[in-house]
mmCIF file of C-alpha atoms and ligand atoms in Angstrom:
data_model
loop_
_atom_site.group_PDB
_atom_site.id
_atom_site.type_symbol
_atom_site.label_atom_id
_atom_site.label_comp_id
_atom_site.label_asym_id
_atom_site.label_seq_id
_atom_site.Cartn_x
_atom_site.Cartn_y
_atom_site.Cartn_z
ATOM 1 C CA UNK A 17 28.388 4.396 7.343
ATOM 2 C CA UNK A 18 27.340 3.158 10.257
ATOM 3 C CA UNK A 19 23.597 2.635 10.945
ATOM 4 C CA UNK A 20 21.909 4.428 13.303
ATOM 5 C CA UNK A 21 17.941 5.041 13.134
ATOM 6 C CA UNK A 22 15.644 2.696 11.420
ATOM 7 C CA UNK A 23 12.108 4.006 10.641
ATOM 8 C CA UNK A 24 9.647 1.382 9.908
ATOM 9 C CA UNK A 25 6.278 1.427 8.359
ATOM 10 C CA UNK A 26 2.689 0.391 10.112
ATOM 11 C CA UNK A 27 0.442 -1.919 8.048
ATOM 12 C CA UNK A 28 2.069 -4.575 5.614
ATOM 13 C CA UNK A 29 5.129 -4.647 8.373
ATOM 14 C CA UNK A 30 4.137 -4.640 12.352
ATOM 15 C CA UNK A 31 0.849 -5.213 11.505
ATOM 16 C CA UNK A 32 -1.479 -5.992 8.858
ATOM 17 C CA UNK A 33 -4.398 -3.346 8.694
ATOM 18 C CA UNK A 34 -4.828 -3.469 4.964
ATOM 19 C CA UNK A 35 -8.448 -5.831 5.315
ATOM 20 C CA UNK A 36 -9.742 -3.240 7.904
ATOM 21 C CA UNK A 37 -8.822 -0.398 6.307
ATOM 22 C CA UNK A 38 -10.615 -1.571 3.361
ATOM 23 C CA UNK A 39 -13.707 -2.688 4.529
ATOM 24 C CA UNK A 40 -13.960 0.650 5.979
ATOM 25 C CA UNK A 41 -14.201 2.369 2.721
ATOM 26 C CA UNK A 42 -16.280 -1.038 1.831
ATOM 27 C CA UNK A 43 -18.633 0.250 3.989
ATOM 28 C CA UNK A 44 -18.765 3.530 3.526
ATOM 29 C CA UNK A 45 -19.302 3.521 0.108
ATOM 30 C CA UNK A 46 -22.612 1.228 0.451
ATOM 31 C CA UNK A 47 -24.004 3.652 2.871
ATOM 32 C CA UNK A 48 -23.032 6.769 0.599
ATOM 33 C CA UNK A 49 -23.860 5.981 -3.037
ATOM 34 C CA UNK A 50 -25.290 2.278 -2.419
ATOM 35 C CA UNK A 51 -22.119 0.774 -4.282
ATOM 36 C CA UNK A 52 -19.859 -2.410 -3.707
ATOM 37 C CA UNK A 53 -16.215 -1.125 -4.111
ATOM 38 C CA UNK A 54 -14.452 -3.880 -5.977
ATOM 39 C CA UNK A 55 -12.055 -5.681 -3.691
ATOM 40 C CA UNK A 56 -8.838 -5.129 -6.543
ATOM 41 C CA UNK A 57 -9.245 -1.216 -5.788
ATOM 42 C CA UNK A 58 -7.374 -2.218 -2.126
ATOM 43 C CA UNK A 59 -3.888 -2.255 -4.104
ATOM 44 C CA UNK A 60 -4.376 1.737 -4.797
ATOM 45 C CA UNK A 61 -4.630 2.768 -1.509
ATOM 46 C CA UNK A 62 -2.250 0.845 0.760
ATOM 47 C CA UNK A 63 0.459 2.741 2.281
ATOM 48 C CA UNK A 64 -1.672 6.222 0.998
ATOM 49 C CA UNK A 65 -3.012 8.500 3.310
ATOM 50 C CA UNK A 66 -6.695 8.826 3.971
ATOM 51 C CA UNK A 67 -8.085 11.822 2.562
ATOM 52 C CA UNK A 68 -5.811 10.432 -0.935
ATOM 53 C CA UNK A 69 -7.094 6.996 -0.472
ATOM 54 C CA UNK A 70 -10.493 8.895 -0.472
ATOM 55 C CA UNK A 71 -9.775 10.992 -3.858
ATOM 56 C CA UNK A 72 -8.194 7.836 -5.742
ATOM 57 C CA UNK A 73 -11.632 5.692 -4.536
ATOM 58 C CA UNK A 74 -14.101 7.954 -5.693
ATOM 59 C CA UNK A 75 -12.400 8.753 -9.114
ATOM 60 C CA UNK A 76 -11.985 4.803 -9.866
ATOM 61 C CA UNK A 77 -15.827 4.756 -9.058
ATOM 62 C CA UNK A 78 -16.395 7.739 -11.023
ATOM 63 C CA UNK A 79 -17.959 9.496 -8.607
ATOM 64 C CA UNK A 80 -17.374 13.162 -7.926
ATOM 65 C CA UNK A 81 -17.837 15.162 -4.761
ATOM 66 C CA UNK A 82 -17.878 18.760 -4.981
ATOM 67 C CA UNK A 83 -17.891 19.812 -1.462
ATOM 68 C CA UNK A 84 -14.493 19.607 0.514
ATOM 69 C CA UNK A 85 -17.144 19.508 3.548
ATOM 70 C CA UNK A 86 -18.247 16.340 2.678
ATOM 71 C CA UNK A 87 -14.673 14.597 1.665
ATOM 72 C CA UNK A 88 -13.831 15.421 5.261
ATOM 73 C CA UNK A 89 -16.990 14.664 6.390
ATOM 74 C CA UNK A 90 -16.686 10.965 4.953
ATOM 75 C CA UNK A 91 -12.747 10.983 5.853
ATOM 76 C CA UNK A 92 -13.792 11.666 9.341
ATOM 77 C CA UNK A 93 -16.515 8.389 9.198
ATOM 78 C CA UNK A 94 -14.553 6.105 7.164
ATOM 79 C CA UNK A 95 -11.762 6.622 10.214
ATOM 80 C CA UNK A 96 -14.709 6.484 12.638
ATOM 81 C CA UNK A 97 -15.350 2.486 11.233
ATOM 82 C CA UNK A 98 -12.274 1.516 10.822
ATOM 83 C CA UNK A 99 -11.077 2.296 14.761
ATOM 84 C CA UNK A 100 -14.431 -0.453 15.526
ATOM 85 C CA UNK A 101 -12.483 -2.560 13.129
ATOM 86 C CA UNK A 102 -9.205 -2.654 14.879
ATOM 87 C CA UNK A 103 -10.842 -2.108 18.805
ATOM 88 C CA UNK A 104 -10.140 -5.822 19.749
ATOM 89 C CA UNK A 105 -6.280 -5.686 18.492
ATOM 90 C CA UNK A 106 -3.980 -7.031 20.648
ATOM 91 C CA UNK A 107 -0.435 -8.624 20.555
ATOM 92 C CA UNK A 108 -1.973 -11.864 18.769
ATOM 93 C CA UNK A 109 -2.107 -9.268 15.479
ATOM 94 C CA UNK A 110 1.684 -8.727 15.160
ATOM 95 C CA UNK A 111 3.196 -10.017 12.191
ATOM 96 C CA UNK A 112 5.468 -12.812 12.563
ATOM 97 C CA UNK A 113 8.916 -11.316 13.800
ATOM 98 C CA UNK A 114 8.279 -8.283 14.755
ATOM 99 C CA UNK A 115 9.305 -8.259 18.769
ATOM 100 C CA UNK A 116 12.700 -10.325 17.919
ATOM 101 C CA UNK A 117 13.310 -7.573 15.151
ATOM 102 C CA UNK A 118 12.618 -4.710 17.562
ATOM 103 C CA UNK A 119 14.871 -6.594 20.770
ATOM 104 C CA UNK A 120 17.769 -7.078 18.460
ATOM 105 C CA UNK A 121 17.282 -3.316 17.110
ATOM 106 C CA UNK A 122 17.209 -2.001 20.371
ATOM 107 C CA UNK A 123 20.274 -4.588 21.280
ATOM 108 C CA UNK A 124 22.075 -2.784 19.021
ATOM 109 C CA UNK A 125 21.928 0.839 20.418
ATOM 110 C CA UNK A 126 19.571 2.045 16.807
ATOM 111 C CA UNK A 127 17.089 4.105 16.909
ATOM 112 C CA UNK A 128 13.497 3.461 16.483
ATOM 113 C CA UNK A 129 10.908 5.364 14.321
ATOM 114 C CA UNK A 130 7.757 5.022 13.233
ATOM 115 C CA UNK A 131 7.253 5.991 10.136
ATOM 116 C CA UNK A 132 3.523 5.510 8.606
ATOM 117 C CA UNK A 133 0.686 7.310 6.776
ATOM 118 C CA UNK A 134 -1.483 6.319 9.226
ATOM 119 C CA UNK A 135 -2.467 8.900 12.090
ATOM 120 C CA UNK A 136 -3.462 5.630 14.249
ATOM 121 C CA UNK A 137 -0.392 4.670 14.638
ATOM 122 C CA UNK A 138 0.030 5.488 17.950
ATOM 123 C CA UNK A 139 -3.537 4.135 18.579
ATOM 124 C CA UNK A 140 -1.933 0.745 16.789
ATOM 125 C CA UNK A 141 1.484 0.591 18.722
ATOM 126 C CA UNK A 142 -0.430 0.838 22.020
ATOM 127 C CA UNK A 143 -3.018 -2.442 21.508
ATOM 128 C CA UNK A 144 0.294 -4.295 19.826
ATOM 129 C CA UNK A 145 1.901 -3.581 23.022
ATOM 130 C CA UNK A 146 5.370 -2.144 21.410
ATOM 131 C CA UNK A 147 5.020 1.576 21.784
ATOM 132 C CA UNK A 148 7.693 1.108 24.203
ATOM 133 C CA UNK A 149 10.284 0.414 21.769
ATOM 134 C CA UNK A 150 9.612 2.981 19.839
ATOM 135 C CA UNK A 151 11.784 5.997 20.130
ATOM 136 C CA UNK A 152 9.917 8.507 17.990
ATOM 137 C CA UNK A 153 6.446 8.313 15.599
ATOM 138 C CA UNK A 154 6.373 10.452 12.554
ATOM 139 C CA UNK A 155 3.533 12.675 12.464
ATOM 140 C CA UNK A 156 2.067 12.522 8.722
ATOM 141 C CA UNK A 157 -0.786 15.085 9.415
ATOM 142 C CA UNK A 158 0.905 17.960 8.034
ATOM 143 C CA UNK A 159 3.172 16.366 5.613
ATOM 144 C CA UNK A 160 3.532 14.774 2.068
ATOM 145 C CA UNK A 161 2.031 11.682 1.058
ATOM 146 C CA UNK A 162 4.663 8.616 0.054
ATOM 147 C CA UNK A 163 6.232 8.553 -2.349
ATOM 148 C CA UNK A 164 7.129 11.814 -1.408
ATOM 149 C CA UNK A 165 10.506 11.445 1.027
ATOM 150 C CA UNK A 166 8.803 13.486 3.703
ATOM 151 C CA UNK A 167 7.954 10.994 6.389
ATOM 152 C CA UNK A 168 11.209 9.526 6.280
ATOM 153 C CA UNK A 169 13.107 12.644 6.304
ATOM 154 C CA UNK A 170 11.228 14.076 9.216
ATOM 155 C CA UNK A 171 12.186 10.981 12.045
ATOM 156 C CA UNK A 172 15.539 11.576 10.039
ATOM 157 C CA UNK A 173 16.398 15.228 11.335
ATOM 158 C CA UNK A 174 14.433 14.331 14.305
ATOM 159 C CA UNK A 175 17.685 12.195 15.432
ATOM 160 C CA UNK A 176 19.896 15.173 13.084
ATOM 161 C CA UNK A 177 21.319 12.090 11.294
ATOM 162 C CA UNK A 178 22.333 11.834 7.583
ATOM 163 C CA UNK A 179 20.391 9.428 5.106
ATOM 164 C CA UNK A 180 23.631 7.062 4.928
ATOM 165 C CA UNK A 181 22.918 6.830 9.039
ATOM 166 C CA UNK A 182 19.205 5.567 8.011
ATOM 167 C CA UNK A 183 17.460 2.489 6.975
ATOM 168 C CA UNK A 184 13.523 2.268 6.082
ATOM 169 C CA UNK A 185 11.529 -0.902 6.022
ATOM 170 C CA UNK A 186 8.288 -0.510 3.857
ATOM 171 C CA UNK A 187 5.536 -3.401 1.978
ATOM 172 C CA UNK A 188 4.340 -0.850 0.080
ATOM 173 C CA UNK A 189 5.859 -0.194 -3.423
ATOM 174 C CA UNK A 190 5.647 4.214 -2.851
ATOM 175 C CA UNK A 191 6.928 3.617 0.308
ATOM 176 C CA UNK A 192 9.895 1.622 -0.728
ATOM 177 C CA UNK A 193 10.083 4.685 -3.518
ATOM 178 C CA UNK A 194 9.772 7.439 -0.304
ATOM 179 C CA UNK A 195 12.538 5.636 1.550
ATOM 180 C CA UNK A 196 14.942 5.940 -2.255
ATOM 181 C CA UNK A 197 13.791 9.600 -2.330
ATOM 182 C CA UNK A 198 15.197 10.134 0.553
ATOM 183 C CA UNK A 199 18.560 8.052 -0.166
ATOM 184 C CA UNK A 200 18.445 5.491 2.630
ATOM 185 C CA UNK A 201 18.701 1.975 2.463
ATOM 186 C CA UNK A 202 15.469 0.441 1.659
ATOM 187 C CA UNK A 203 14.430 -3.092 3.018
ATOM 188 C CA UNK A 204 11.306 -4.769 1.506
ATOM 189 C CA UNK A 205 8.861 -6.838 3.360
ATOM 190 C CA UNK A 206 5.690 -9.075 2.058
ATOM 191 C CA UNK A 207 4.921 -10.376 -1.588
ATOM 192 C CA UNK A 208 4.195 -7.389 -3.579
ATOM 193 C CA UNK A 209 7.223 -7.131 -5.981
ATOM 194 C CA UNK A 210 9.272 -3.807 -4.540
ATOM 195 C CA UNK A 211 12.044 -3.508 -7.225
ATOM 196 C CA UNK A 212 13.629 -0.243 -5.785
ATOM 197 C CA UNK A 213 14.539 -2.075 -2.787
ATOM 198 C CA UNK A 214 17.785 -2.851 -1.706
ATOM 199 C CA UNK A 215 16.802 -5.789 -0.002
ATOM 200 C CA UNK A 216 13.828 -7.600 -0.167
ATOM 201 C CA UNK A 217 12.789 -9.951 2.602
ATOM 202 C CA UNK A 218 8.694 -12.237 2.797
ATOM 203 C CA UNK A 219 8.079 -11.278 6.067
ATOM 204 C CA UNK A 220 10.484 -10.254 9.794
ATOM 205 C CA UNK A 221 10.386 -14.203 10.615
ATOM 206 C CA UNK A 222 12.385 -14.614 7.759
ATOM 207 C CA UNK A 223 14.987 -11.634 8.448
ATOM 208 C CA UNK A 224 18.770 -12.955 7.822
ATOM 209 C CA UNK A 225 20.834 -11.242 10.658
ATOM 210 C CA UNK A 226 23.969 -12.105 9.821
ATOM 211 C CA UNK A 227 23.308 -9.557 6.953
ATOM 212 C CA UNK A 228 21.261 -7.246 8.457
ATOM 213 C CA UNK A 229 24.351 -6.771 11.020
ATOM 214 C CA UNK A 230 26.762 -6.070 7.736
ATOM 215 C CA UNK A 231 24.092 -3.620 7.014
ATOM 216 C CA UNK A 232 23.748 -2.260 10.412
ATOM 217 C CA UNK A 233 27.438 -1.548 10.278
ATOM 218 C CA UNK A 234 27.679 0.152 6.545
ATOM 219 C CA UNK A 235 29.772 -2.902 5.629
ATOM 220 C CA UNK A 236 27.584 -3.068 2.615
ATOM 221 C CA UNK A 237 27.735 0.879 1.696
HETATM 222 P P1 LIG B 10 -5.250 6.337 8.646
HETATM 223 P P2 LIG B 10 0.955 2.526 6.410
HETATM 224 C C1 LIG B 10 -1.525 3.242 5.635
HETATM 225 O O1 LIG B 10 -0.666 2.589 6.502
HETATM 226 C C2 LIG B 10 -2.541 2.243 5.086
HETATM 227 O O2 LIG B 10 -1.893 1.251 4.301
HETATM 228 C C3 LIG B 10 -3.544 2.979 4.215
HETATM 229 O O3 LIG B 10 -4.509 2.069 3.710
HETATM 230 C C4 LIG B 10 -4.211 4.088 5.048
HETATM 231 O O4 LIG B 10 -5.111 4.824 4.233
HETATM 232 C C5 LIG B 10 -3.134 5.011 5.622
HETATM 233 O O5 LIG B 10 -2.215 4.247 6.388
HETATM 234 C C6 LIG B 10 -3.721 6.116 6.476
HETATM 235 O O6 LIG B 10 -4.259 5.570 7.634
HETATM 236 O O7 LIG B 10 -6.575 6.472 7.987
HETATM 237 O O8 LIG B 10 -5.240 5.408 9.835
HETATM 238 O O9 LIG B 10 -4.629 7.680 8.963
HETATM 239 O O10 LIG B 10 1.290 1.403 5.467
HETATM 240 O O11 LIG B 10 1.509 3.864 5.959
HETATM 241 O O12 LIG B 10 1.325 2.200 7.818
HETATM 242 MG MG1 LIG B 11 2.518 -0.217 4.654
#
């Protein structure tokens, strides 16, 4: 079928937030418990939300917190950080790709979501400069983490479209699985090795459109 809305993931794919986001929680674990998180924790929490990222952190420290007050509490800080971090973002910090991706997308009459954990995505779009080509942005706030389908399925009945109508782009290995739970094509991006996609490309530089256009028109289905 025919392609019609393409929801595309935040950090890993338009931008790369993974560094920040991690010495964020770098951070905030020194001033907290006086502890160095060890840098090959960063592969457990990219592409999960934050209060997750939090839980998964802590346990692989084996630290517990009883108080939901203070999860949030640190939740709240880590984010608190992590927008210093990312305050002098700008175009310069868009993958390699990304704006001839978006211009041929848009070329093409598709629909663009957003479709990240990440409730800075907005936030993100704005200092990239881009927000204009997006059409809608997913908010994850109230719904299921990836791998669970709901992020995708949400910009999906946004446009009332079918899954066959939909194609996901995702770096992160549950995302890729989201974007299968949900039964839409799945495209690939970056090094980490995404098996479930359908298609798996290094980064949007190195997009073929000659068969992204076959996809595009369900010649591939
Ligand atoms: P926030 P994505 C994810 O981005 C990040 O990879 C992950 O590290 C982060 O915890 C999550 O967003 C939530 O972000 O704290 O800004 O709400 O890959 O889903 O775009
Ligand atoms: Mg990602």
């Amino acid at each position: 079928m025919r392609k019609k809305l393409i929801i595309i993931d935040l950090d890993g794919v338009i931008t790369s937030t993974t560094d920040e986001h991690f010495s964020a929680w770098v951070l905030l674990f020194k001033k907290y418990f006086g502890i160095r998180l060890d840098s090959n924790l960063e592969t457990y929490v990219k592409g999960v939300s934050r209060i997750k990222s939090l839980e998964i952190l802590l346990e692989k420290s084996g630290i517990q917190v009883e108080s939901q007050k203070i999860i949030n509490k640190m939740a709240q800080e880590k984010n608190k950080i992590y927008r210093e971090l990312i305050s002098d973002f700008n175009e310069t910090r868009l993958m390699p790709g990304v704006v001839r991706f978006l211009e041929y997308l848009r070329n093409k009459g598709l629909k663009i979501a957003l479709g990240s954990a990440s409730k800075n995505g907005t936030f993100l779009l704005d200092k990239l400069k881009i927000e204009s080509f997006f059409d809608f942005i997913v908010d994850p706030s109230l719904l299921k983490s990836k791998p669970h389908p709901d992020i995708f399925l949400t910009a999906m009945n946004h446009f009332d479209l079918e899954p066959e109508e939909c194609i996901g782009i995702e770096d992160a290995i549950s995302g890729v699985e989201a974007i299968k739970k949900a039964n839409m094509y799945a495209i690939g991006i970056g090094p980490e090795k995404l098996d479930r996609a359908d298609w798996q490309i290094k980064d949007l530089s190195h997009m073929d459109y000659e068969k992204l256009e076959e996809i595009v028109e369900g010649a591939n289905d």
